[in-house]
Amino acid sequence: MKKKLYIKTYGCQMNVYDTERMVDVMAPEGYEETETPDDADLVVLNTCHIREKAAEKVYSDIGRIRKMKDAKKEKGDEMVLAVGGCVAQAEGAEIMKRAPIVDMVFGPQTYHNLPDMVNKSLELKSEGQKSRILDTDLAVDEKFDQLSKKEVKQKPTAFLTIQEGCDKFCTFCVVPYTRGSEFSRSIDDIMTDAKKLADAGVVEVTLLGQNVNAFHGTADDGSEWGLPQLIRELAKIDGFERIRYTTSHPHDMTDELLEVHGDLEECMPYLHLPVQAGSDRILKAMNRTHDSASYKKIIADLRKQRPDIALSGDFIVGFPGETEEDFEATMDLVREVKYAQAYSFKYSPRPGTPAAEMEDQVDEDVKSARLARLQALLKEQQTEFNNSVIGKTFPVLIEAKGKTEDTVFGRSPYMQAVQVKVGADKIEELLGKIVEVKIEDANAFNIQGVLV
Ligand code: SAH
Ligand code: SF4
Ligand code: F3S
């Protein structure tokens, strides 16, 4: 009989990718994914440590799952509860202490060992022993070697991790500590995985990395490739019609990479380029290595290459020492750049990061008020951007069934979520296809169109 595996994914796309890989490594062990934890034989919480709220959520979820685990035990069955991901990496020992119900804790770089860990845990349990496993080693390459041998599932869009970790050490951020130092996969490994994806019918590939544009992979002949060269080679693979990459840092936005946006049809006109703040004083305290002028220059150069490019960003408000004037500089930058979409957060002090120790922490209510103002502006811009495509026709990649019986859901080249009216009988044949759609209506979050 198949065993059931439930994974809850928190945090970024990197974790989404890792979750898919965990499903892959557990499949040969007889585990099948299930939608709810109640009845699962193995529950994995793939956690995020980026802000306090995200990390605390894990403990409340453990509390909920504990009840399900107890209920299962009463019926004579075992549930293995595992905590993986970035909270596991950062506070593994604390989780073990605070939540005795957790059977195993493993970091983002050790999940290829999951089958062994699970079997070991079950073995110990059957011997009546207390089974607790902690594996938070940070050696990345072994994980990737193992994963490239696994089969891939067919979907029109796929993530492909090419780079992990970060050496930038922005003073607010935990990623360099949870994911470890920067590591680029080899060109050969990436190409092998990419061809598998194309063979499986993938049309759109999103290259992933915490610092994806810092990518520098070694090819078989010993030469080193940057992201621009990699994208150009990937675009030659039959079947790949769309290429995206995320997340980039302004520091590594080279001219060659900007040119790829101008040259390649396959390189989609959408870029997520976090700036974090508009004040140079704050950017310096954040250790971001760019200032607002150099960021705006990149955007201007990018628009020369690809005038229609849609931009997205990340913003932090209320970083230690942020004055009203500093915050206004962020608002000014947003007004100038104009974003199609964005993520914004209140600064959250993270244990072990330099900014958490800084004086002049900003009051919570000031942070909330600034965030509300920034988000209102960003929402206005997002609505404006979506409205600007009404009446236009562009290719939409159909990814899934839509909200109603006669619609499908897809993404525009600019990453907008599009609901397309097609008629119920057409849905199946359109899945995975790129079709021309004329946009008829839009709001802040959705746009609607019809086939042309
Ligand atoms: N590697 C990416 C993203 C890292 S995390 C980059 O460099 O841009 C995603 C986003 O979370 C960051 O861009 C930042 O805006 C936000 N973030 C990171 N640490 C934070 C903190 N301590 N408080 C609030 N937001 C934070
Ligand atoms: Fe975090 Fe900065 Fe690295 Fe991005 S570049 S992951 S924000 S340390
Ligand atoms: Fe969170 Fe780890 Fe991603 S901290 S944002 S899951 S890299």
Short mmCIF file of C-alpha atoms and ligand atoms in Angstrom, two decimals:
data_model
loop_
_atom_site.label_atom_id
_atom_site.label_comp_id
_atom_site.label_asym_id
_atom_site.label_seq_id
_atom_site.Cartn_x
_atom_site.Cartn_y
_atom_site.Cartn_z
CA MET A 1 0.00 0.00 0.00
CA LYS A 2 1.18 3.52 -0.80
CA LYS A 3 2.23 5.67 2.11
CA LYS A 4 1.09 9.26 2.35
CA LEU A 5 3.35 12.28 2.36
CA TYR A 6 2.20 15.78 3.26
CA ILE A 7 4.53 18.75 2.79
CA LYS A 8 3.69 22.29 3.80
CA THR A 9 5.80 24.89 2.02
CA TYR A 10 6.54 28.29 3.54
CA GLY A 11 8.66 31.10 2.08
CA CYS A 12 10.24 31.58 -1.30
CA GLN A 13 10.28 29.78 -4.65
CA MET A 14 13.45 28.04 -3.60
CA ASN A 15 11.43 26.19 -1.00
CA VAL A 16 8.72 25.40 -3.57
CA TYR A 17 11.42 23.83 -5.73
CA ASP A 18 12.87 21.94 -2.76
CA THR A 19 9.43 20.59 -1.87
CA GLU A 20 9.02 19.20 -5.39
CA ARG A 21 12.40 17.51 -5.07
CA MET A 22 11.44 15.98 -1.70
CA VAL A 23 8.36 14.49 -3.34
CA ASP A 24 10.66 13.08 -6.03
CA VAL A 25 13.10 11.48 -3.58
CA MET A 26 10.32 9.92 -1.51
CA ALA A 27 8.42 8.47 -4.49
CA PRO A 28 10.70 5.39 -4.92
CA GLU A 29 10.14 4.71 -1.21
CA GLY A 30 6.43 4.30 -1.88
CA TYR A 31 5.29 7.73 -0.70
CA GLU A 32 2.54 9.61 -2.52
CA GLU A 33 1.68 13.26 -1.94
CA THR A 34 -1.56 14.05 -0.13
CA GLU A 35 -3.44 17.32 0.37
CA THR A 36 -3.98 17.19 4.14
CA PRO A 37 -1.79 16.25 7.08
CA ASP A 38 -4.48 14.36 9.12
CA ASP A 39 -3.79 10.97 7.76
CA ALA A 40 -0.23 11.30 6.47
CA ASP A 41 2.52 8.84 7.35
CA LEU A 42 5.14 11.52 6.87
CA VAL A 43 4.58 15.24 7.46
CA VAL A 44 7.29 17.69 6.42
CA LEU A 45 7.17 21.39 7.26
CA ASN A 46 9.45 23.11 4.76
CA THR A 47 10.02 26.31 6.68
CA CYS A 48 11.08 29.93 6.15
CA HIS A 49 13.11 32.04 8.56
CA ILE A 50 13.10 35.37 6.72
CA ARG A 51 10.79 37.26 9.10
CA GLU A 52 9.72 36.55 12.65
CA LYS A 53 6.10 35.88 11.72
CA ALA A 54 7.10 33.20 9.22
CA ALA A 55 9.29 31.45 11.77
CA GLU A 56 6.73 31.57 14.60
CA LYS A 57 4.05 30.07 12.37
CA VAL A 58 6.00 26.83 12.34
CA TYR A 59 5.53 26.33 16.06
CA SER A 60 1.77 26.88 15.89
CA ASP A 61 1.58 24.42 12.98
CA ILE A 62 3.57 21.86 14.98
CA GLY A 63 0.96 22.26 17.74
CA ARG A 64 -1.85 21.49 15.31
CA ILE A 65 -0.11 18.49 13.80
CA ARG A 66 0.69 17.10 17.22
CA LYS A 67 -3.03 16.42 17.74
CA MET A 68 -3.25 14.55 14.43
CA LYS A 69 -0.16 12.56 15.29
CA ASP A 70 -1.62 11.60 18.67
CA ALA A 71 -4.90 10.55 17.06
CA LYS A 72 -3.02 8.37 14.61
CA LYS A 73 -1.00 6.79 17.39
CA GLU A 74 -4.22 5.84 19.21
CA LYS A 75 -5.19 3.86 16.11
CA GLY A 76 -1.84 2.09 16.27
CA ASP A 77 -0.25 4.01 13.35
CA GLU A 78 2.87 6.12 13.24
CA MET A 79 3.25 9.60 11.81
CA VAL A 80 6.77 10.87 11.27
CA LEU A 81 6.96 14.63 11.75
CA ALA A 82 9.90 16.39 10.13
CA VAL A 83 10.89 20.04 10.07
CA GLY A 84 13.01 21.08 7.10
CA GLY A 85 14.02 24.33 5.43
CA CYS A 86 15.45 27.56 6.80
CA VAL A 87 14.03 27.58 10.35
CA ALA A 88 15.40 24.08 10.74
CA GLN A 89 18.80 25.30 9.60
CA ALA A 90 18.80 28.35 11.85
CA GLU A 91 17.26 26.92 15.01
CA GLY A 92 17.43 23.13 14.64
CA ALA A 93 18.54 22.43 18.18
CA GLU A 94 15.91 24.82 19.58
CA ILE A 95 13.13 23.08 17.64
CA MET A 96 14.25 19.74 19.07
CA LYS A 97 14.08 21.24 22.55
CA ARG A 98 10.90 23.27 22.19
CA ALA A 99 8.90 20.64 20.30
CA PRO A 100 9.65 17.10 21.53
CA ILE A 101 6.97 15.80 19.15
CA VAL A 102 9.24 16.54 16.17
CA ASP A 103 11.02 13.40 14.98
CA MET A 104 13.59 14.94 12.71
CA VAL A 105 15.06 18.26 11.72
CA PHE A 106 16.99 18.78 8.50
CA GLY A 107 18.34 21.82 6.67
CA PRO A 108 17.84 22.94 3.05
CA GLN A 109 21.04 21.17 1.98
CA THR A 110 20.34 17.69 3.33
CA TYR A 111 16.91 16.69 2.06
CA HIS A 112 18.35 14.18 -0.41
CA ASN A 113 18.99 12.10 2.75
CA LEU A 114 15.29 12.19 3.60
CA PRO A 115 14.59 8.51 2.74
CA ASP A 116 17.43 7.36 5.00
CA MET A 117 16.36 9.67 7.79
CA VAL A 118 12.74 8.49 7.61
CA ASN A 119 13.68 4.82 7.54
CA LYS A 120 16.06 5.28 10.43
CA SER A 121 13.38 7.06 12.43
CA LEU A 122 10.83 4.30 11.76
CA GLU A 123 13.38 1.66 12.70
CA LEU A 124 14.11 3.33 16.00
CA LYS A 125 10.40 3.75 16.70
CA SER A 126 9.70 0.06 16.02
CA GLU A 127 12.41 -0.81 18.51
CA GLY A 128 10.57 1.33 21.00
CA GLN A 129 13.38 3.88 21.12
CA LYS A 130 13.07 7.61 21.06
CA SER A 131 14.02 8.55 17.54
CA ARG A 132 15.30 12.00 16.96
CA ILE A 133 17.44 13.02 14.03
CA LEU A 134 19.13 16.35 13.34
CA ASP A 135 20.91 16.94 10.02
CA THR A 136 21.81 20.53 9.17
CA ASP A 137 25.01 20.09 7.20
CA LEU A 138 25.55 22.91 4.70
CA ALA A 139 27.44 21.10 1.90
CA VAL A 140 25.39 21.87 -1.20
CA ASP A 141 26.94 20.03 -4.14
CA GLU A 142 26.11 16.52 -2.97
CA LYS A 143 22.41 17.36 -2.88
CA PHE A 144 22.37 18.51 -6.48
CA ASP A 145 24.37 15.52 -7.72
CA GLN A 146 21.74 13.24 -6.34
CA LEU A 147 18.76 15.17 -7.55
CA SER A 148 19.66 15.40 -11.17
CA LYS A 149 19.15 11.64 -11.45
CA LYS A 150 15.48 11.84 -10.52
CA GLU A 151 12.65 11.84 -12.99
CA VAL A 152 10.67 15.00 -13.57
CA LYS A 153 6.93 15.44 -13.79
CA GLN A 154 5.25 17.16 -16.70
CA LYS A 155 3.85 20.66 -16.27
CA PRO A 156 4.09 23.57 -18.73
CA THR A 157 6.12 25.66 -16.28
CA ALA A 158 8.99 24.57 -14.09
CA PHE A 159 11.55 25.94 -11.68
CA LEU A 160 15.17 25.04 -12.16
CA THR A 161 17.59 25.88 -9.37
CA ILE A 162 20.95 26.93 -10.78
CA GLN A 163 22.46 28.72 -7.80
CA GLU A 164 22.00 28.67 -4.06
CA GLY A 165 23.10 30.63 -1.05
CA CYS A 166 24.41 34.13 -0.72
CA ASP A 167 27.63 35.94 0.18
CA LYS A 168 26.15 39.44 0.16
CA PHE A 169 25.29 39.66 3.85
CA CYS A 170 22.71 42.43 3.75
CA THR A 171 22.58 43.40 7.42
CA PHE A 172 18.87 42.50 7.82
CA CYS A 173 18.93 39.09 6.18
CA VAL A 174 19.22 35.49 7.41
CA VAL A 175 19.68 33.83 4.02
CA PRO A 176 23.52 33.68 4.08
CA TYR A 177 23.19 31.81 7.39
CA THR A 178 20.31 29.49 6.46
CA ARG A 179 21.31 28.62 2.90
CA GLY A 180 25.05 28.95 3.29
CA SER A 181 27.56 30.59 0.99
CA GLU A 182 27.04 31.03 -2.69
CA PHE A 183 27.18 27.95 -4.86
CA SER A 184 26.61 27.64 -8.61
CA ARG A 185 25.75 24.29 -10.18
CA SER A 186 27.84 23.05 -13.09
CA ILE A 187 26.74 23.82 -16.64
CA ASP A 188 26.56 20.13 -17.47
CA ASP A 189 24.20 19.38 -14.56
CA ILE A 190 21.97 22.32 -15.41
CA MET A 191 21.82 21.42 -19.11
CA THR A 192 20.99 17.80 -18.27
CA ASP A 193 18.13 18.90 -16.02
CA ALA A 194 16.97 21.50 -18.55
CA LYS A 195 16.76 18.94 -21.37
CA LYS A 196 14.78 16.61 -19.14
CA LEU A 197 12.33 19.41 -18.47
CA ALA A 198 11.99 20.25 -22.16
CA ASP A 199 11.49 16.56 -23.00
CA ALA A 200 8.75 16.41 -20.39
CA GLY A 201 6.91 19.23 -22.17
CA VAL A 202 8.00 22.24 -20.15
CA VAL A 203 7.52 25.46 -22.14
CA GLU A 204 8.53 28.02 -19.55
CA VAL A 205 11.50 27.60 -17.25
CA THR A 206 12.26 29.89 -14.31
CA LEU A 207 15.88 29.79 -13.21
CA LEU A 208 16.14 30.04 -9.46
CA GLY A 209 18.76 31.25 -7.05
CA GLN A 210 18.92 33.54 -4.02
CA ASN A 211 21.35 35.54 -6.10
CA VAL A 212 20.59 34.12 -9.48
CA ASN A 213 22.42 36.76 -11.50
CA ALA A 214 25.63 36.12 -9.53
CA PHE A 215 25.60 32.67 -11.16
CA HIS A 216 29.00 31.47 -12.38
CA GLY A 217 28.88 27.81 -13.37
CA THR A 218 31.81 25.76 -14.61
CA ALA A 219 31.51 24.05 -17.99
CA ASP A 220 33.13 20.73 -18.92
CA ASP A 221 35.98 22.50 -20.72
CA GLY A 222 36.81 24.36 -17.51
CA SER A 223 35.45 27.71 -18.69
CA GLU A 224 33.14 29.70 -16.47
CA TRP A 225 29.72 30.84 -17.66
CA GLY A 226 27.70 33.68 -16.28
CA LEU A 227 23.91 33.93 -16.36
CA PRO A 228 23.80 35.69 -19.78
CA GLN A 229 25.64 32.85 -21.51
CA LEU A 230 23.53 30.24 -19.73
CA ILE A 231 20.27 31.91 -20.80
CA ARG A 232 21.47 32.12 -24.41
CA GLU A 233 22.24 28.38 -24.44
CA LEU A 234 18.98 27.43 -22.74
CA ALA A 235 17.03 29.46 -25.30
CA LYS A 236 18.41 27.13 -28.01
CA ILE A 237 16.75 24.08 -26.44
CA ASP A 238 13.74 22.99 -28.47
CA GLY A 239 10.55 23.48 -26.54
CA PHE A 240 11.69 26.29 -24.24
CA GLU A 241 9.75 29.30 -25.38
CA ARG A 242 9.96 31.35 -22.22
CA ILE A 243 12.81 31.89 -19.80
CA ARG A 244 12.63 33.80 -16.53
CA TYR A 245 15.06 34.12 -13.64
CA THR A 246 14.75 35.18 -10.03
CA THR A 247 15.93 36.69 -7.67
CA SER A 248 18.49 39.15 -8.92
CA HIS A 249 20.63 41.61 -7.03
CA PRO A 250 21.33 45.04 -8.60
CA HIS A 251 25.06 44.49 -7.96
CA ASP A 252 25.22 41.67 -10.53
CA MET A 253 23.01 43.23 -13.20
CA THR A 254 25.73 43.36 -15.88
CA ASP A 255 25.46 44.99 -19.31
CA GLU A 256 25.63 41.55 -20.91
CA LEU A 257 22.61 40.47 -18.92
CA LEU A 258 20.70 43.60 -19.93
CA GLU A 259 21.54 42.83 -23.57
CA VAL A 260 20.01 39.37 -23.24
CA HIS A 261 16.70 41.12 -22.52
CA GLY A 262 17.06 43.11 -25.73
CA ASP A 263 18.23 40.20 -27.90
CA LEU A 264 16.23 37.18 -26.90
CA GLU A 265 12.55 36.66 -27.56
CA GLU A 266 12.62 33.84 -25.02
CA CYS A 267 13.78 36.12 -22.21
CA MET A 268 10.48 37.37 -20.80
CA PRO A 269 9.90 41.11 -20.32
CA TYR A 270 9.57 40.90 -16.56
CA LEU A 271 12.23 41.36 -13.91
CA HIS A 272 12.12 41.08 -10.14
CA LEU A 273 14.88 43.41 -8.98
CA PRO A 274 14.67 44.21 -5.27
CA VAL A 275 15.92 47.64 -4.19
CA GLN A 276 14.78 47.45 -0.52
CA ALA A 277 14.89 51.23 0.09
CA GLY A 278 15.29 54.56 -1.67
CA SER A 279 17.52 56.35 0.84
CA ASP A 280 21.26 56.02 0.22
CA ARG A 281 21.99 56.29 3.93
CA ILE A 282 19.70 53.33 4.65
CA LEU A 283 20.99 51.34 1.67
CA LYS A 284 24.49 51.75 3.07
CA ALA A 285 23.41 50.62 6.53
CA MET A 286 21.76 47.63 4.84
CA ASN A 287 25.08 46.81 3.12
CA ARG A 288 23.28 46.65 -0.22
CA THR A 289 26.33 47.80 -2.31
CA HIS A 290 24.10 49.84 -4.66
CA ASP A 291 22.63 53.28 -4.17
CA SER A 292 19.38 54.67 -5.52
CA ALA A 293 21.10 56.31 -8.51
CA SER A 294 22.89 53.13 -9.62
CA TYR A 295 19.62 51.21 -9.27
CA LYS A 296 17.73 53.74 -11.38
CA LYS A 297 20.49 53.66 -13.99
CA ILE A 298 20.08 49.87 -14.32
CA ILE A 299 16.34 50.34 -14.81
CA ALA A 300 16.89 53.03 -17.45
CA ASP A 301 19.41 50.85 -19.33
CA LEU A 302 17.10 47.87 -19.11
CA ARG A 303 14.25 49.92 -20.57
CA LYS A 304 16.50 50.91 -23.45
CA GLN A 305 16.94 47.22 -24.22
CA ARG A 306 13.31 46.28 -23.63
CA PRO A 307 11.02 49.32 -23.38
CA ASP A 308 7.98 47.26 -22.35
CA ILE A 309 9.70 45.44 -19.45
CA ALA A 310 7.55 45.04 -16.33
CA LEU A 311 9.34 45.54 -13.05
CA SER A 312 8.85 44.05 -9.67
CA GLY A 313 10.69 44.73 -6.43
CA ASP A 314 11.06 44.08 -2.72
CA PHE A 315 10.91 46.83 -0.12
CA ILE A 316 11.62 46.98 3.58
CA VAL A 317 10.16 49.82 5.65
CA GLY A 318 11.28 50.77 9.14
CA PHE A 319 14.86 49.56 8.91
CA PRO A 320 16.75 50.76 12.05
CA GLY A 321 17.35 54.51 11.89
CA GLU A 322 14.86 55.11 9.03
CA THR A 323 13.56 58.65 9.33
CA GLU A 324 10.48 60.14 7.69
CA GLU A 325 12.81 61.67 5.12
CA ASP A 326 14.45 58.30 4.38
CA PHE A 327 11.04 56.74 3.93
CA GLU A 328 10.00 59.54 1.56
CA ALA A 329 13.07 58.69 -0.53
CA THR A 330 11.65 55.17 -0.94
CA MET A 331 8.29 56.61 -1.99
CA ASP A 332 10.05 58.90 -4.48
CA LEU A 333 12.00 56.02 -5.97
CA VAL A 334 8.79 54.02 -6.41
CA ARG A 335 7.09 56.99 -8.09
CA GLU A 336 10.02 57.33 -10.46
CA VAL A 337 10.59 53.68 -11.35
CA LYS A 338 6.93 52.58 -11.51
CA TYR A 339 6.43 48.94 -10.62
CA ALA A 340 4.08 46.45 -12.22
CA GLN A 341 4.11 44.43 -9.04
CA ALA A 342 5.96 44.41 -5.72
CA TYR A 343 6.45 42.88 -2.30
CA SER A 344 6.85 45.08 0.75
CA PHE A 345 7.56 44.24 4.35
CA LYS A 346 8.00 45.77 7.77
CA TYR A 347 11.57 45.30 8.93
CA SER A 348 11.73 42.28 11.21
CA PRO A 349 14.82 41.95 13.45
CA ARG A 350 16.37 38.52 12.95
CA PRO A 351 18.58 36.85 15.53
CA GLY A 352 22.26 36.82 14.58
CA THR A 353 22.01 39.56 11.93
CA PRO A 354 23.84 42.91 12.40
CA ALA A 355 20.73 45.08 11.95
CA ALA A 356 18.98 43.38 14.85
CA GLU A 357 21.71 44.82 17.12
CA MET A 358 21.48 48.35 15.73
CA GLU A 359 20.21 51.17 17.88
CA ASP A 360 17.27 53.32 16.72
CA GLN A 361 14.91 50.44 16.05
CA VAL A 362 11.75 51.95 14.57
CA ASP A 363 8.48 51.72 16.51
CA GLU A 364 6.04 49.11 15.31
CA ASP A 365 3.22 51.61 14.71
CA VAL A 366 5.50 53.82 12.63
CA LYS A 367 6.45 50.79 10.54
CA SER A 368 2.80 49.87 10.07
CA ALA A 369 1.84 53.38 8.99
CA ARG A 370 4.71 53.57 6.48
CA LEU A 371 3.95 50.13 5.10
CA ALA A 372 0.32 51.11 4.54
CA ARG A 373 1.38 54.23 2.64
CA LEU A 374 3.88 52.34 0.51
CA GLN A 375 1.45 49.53 -0.23
CA ALA A 376 -1.25 51.98 -1.28
CA LEU A 377 1.16 53.52 -3.78
CA LEU A 378 2.31 50.13 -5.07
CA LYS A 379 -1.26 48.94 -5.47
CA GLU A 380 -2.08 52.07 -7.44
CA GLN A 381 0.85 51.34 -9.76
CA GLN A 382 -0.12 47.70 -10.14
CA THR A 383 -3.67 48.67 -11.08
CA GLU A 384 -2.33 51.25 -13.51
CA PHE A 385 -0.04 48.68 -15.11
CA ASN A 386 -2.81 46.11 -15.45
CA ASN A 387 -5.17 48.71 -16.89
CA SER A 388 -2.55 49.72 -19.43
CA VAL A 389 -2.84 46.35 -21.19
CA ILE A 390 -6.61 46.56 -21.76
CA GLY A 391 -7.23 46.34 -25.50
CA LYS A 392 -3.80 44.80 -26.17
CA THR A 393 -3.19 41.34 -27.58
CA PHE A 394 -0.30 39.18 -26.37
CA PRO A 395 0.72 35.55 -25.93
CA VAL A 396 -0.50 33.85 -22.77
CA LEU A 397 0.83 30.51 -21.54
CA ILE A 398 -2.14 28.49 -20.35
CA GLU A 399 -1.19 26.77 -17.09
CA ALA A 400 -4.40 25.49 -15.54
CA LYS A 401 -8.17 25.54 -15.46
CA GLY A 402 -9.60 28.94 -14.65
CA LYS A 403 -11.93 30.29 -11.97
CA THR A 404 -15.08 29.32 -13.83
CA GLU A 405 -16.10 26.34 -15.98
CA ASP A 406 -15.42 28.08 -19.28
CA THR A 407 -12.13 29.81 -18.46
CA VAL A 408 -8.46 28.90 -18.29
CA PHE A 409 -5.70 30.50 -16.27
CA GLY A 410 -2.41 31.65 -17.73
CA ARG A 411 0.41 34.16 -17.45
CA SER A 412 1.11 37.09 -19.71
CA PRO A 413 4.73 37.79 -20.75
CA TYR A 414 4.67 40.36 -17.92
CA MET A 415 3.74 37.73 -15.28
CA GLN A 416 0.18 38.95 -14.95
CA ALA A 417 -2.42 36.37 -13.97
CA VAL A 418 -4.87 36.15 -16.87
CA GLN A 419 -8.30 34.52 -16.94
CA VAL A 420 -9.18 33.61 -20.51
CA LYS A 421 -12.72 32.84 -21.67
CA VAL A 422 -12.50 29.84 -24.00
CA GLY A 423 -15.59 27.68 -23.70
CA ALA A 424 -15.72 24.50 -21.60
CA ASP A 425 -14.98 22.11 -24.50
CA LYS A 426 -11.65 23.76 -25.32
CA ILE A 427 -10.03 23.66 -21.89
CA GLU A 428 -8.12 20.37 -22.11
CA GLU A 429 -6.57 21.06 -25.51
CA LEU A 430 -5.30 24.50 -24.43
CA LEU A 431 -3.44 23.42 -21.30
CA GLY A 432 0.30 23.95 -21.78
CA LYS A 433 -0.15 25.98 -24.98
CA ILE A 434 0.81 29.57 -25.69
CA VAL A 435 -2.15 31.38 -27.25
CA GLU A 436 -2.85 34.93 -28.40
CA VAL A 437 -5.23 36.66 -26.01
CA LYS A 438 -6.93 40.01 -26.25
CA ILE A 439 -7.31 41.71 -22.87
CA GLU A 440 -10.77 43.10 -22.16
CA ASP A 441 -10.80 43.99 -18.49
CA ALA A 442 -8.41 44.36 -15.54
CA ASN A 443 -8.09 45.18 -11.85
CA ALA A 444 -5.18 45.18 -9.38
CA PHE A 445 -4.83 41.41 -9.23
CA ASN A 446 -6.37 39.89 -12.31
CA ILE A 447 -6.92 40.52 -15.95
CA GLN A 448 -9.47 38.94 -18.24
CA GLY A 449 -9.28 38.29 -21.94
CA VAL A 450 -10.56 36.28 -24.88
CA LEU A 451 -8.84 34.12 -27.50
CA VAL A 452 -8.16 35.87 -30.79
N1 SAH B 1 17.88 37.15 -2.46
C1 SAH B 1 16.85 38.03 -2.64
C2 SAH B 1 15.68 37.88 -1.68
C3 SAH B 1 15.91 37.50 -0.28
S1 SAH B 1 14.59 37.40 0.83
C4 SAH B 1 17.39 39.42 -2.69
O1 SAH B 1 18.52 39.67 -2.39
O2 SAH B 1 16.67 40.32 -3.04
C5 SAH B 1 13.22 38.20 0.10
C6 SAH B 1 12.92 39.53 0.64
O3 SAH B 1 12.56 39.48 1.99
C7 SAH B 1 14.07 40.51 0.58
O4 SAH B 1 14.24 41.04 -0.68
C8 SAH B 1 13.64 41.53 1.60
O5 SAH B 1 12.85 42.54 1.02
C9 SAH B 1 12.79 40.74 2.58
N2 SAH B 1 13.48 40.57 3.86
C10 SAH B 1 14.63 39.92 4.10
N3 SAH B 1 14.97 40.01 5.40
C11 SAH B 1 14.02 40.76 6.00
C12 SAH B 1 13.82 41.22 7.34
N4 SAH B 1 14.67 40.95 8.31
N5 SAH B 1 12.69 41.95 7.58
C13 SAH B 1 11.83 42.25 6.60
N6 SAH B 1 11.97 41.85 5.33
C14 SAH B 1 13.06 41.10 5.01
FE1 SF4 B 2 19.55 38.33 1.75
FE2 SF4 B 2 20.87 40.36 0.71
FE3 SF4 B 2 21.58 37.89 0.12
FE4 SF4 B 2 19.32 38.86 -0.83
S1 SF4 B 2 21.39 39.61 -1.31
S2 SF4 B 2 19.62 36.86 0.09
S3 SF4 B 2 18.63 40.15 0.82
S4 SF4 B 2 21.73 38.83 2.11
FE1 F3S B 3 12.66 31.94 3.58
FE2 F3S B 3 14.76 30.44 3.34
FE3 F3S B 3 13.53 31.33 1.21
S1 F3S B 3 14.47 32.00 4.84
S2 F3S B 3 12.71 33.27 1.86
S3 F3S B 3 12.70 29.95 2.68
S4 F3S B 3 15.71 31.09 1.46
#
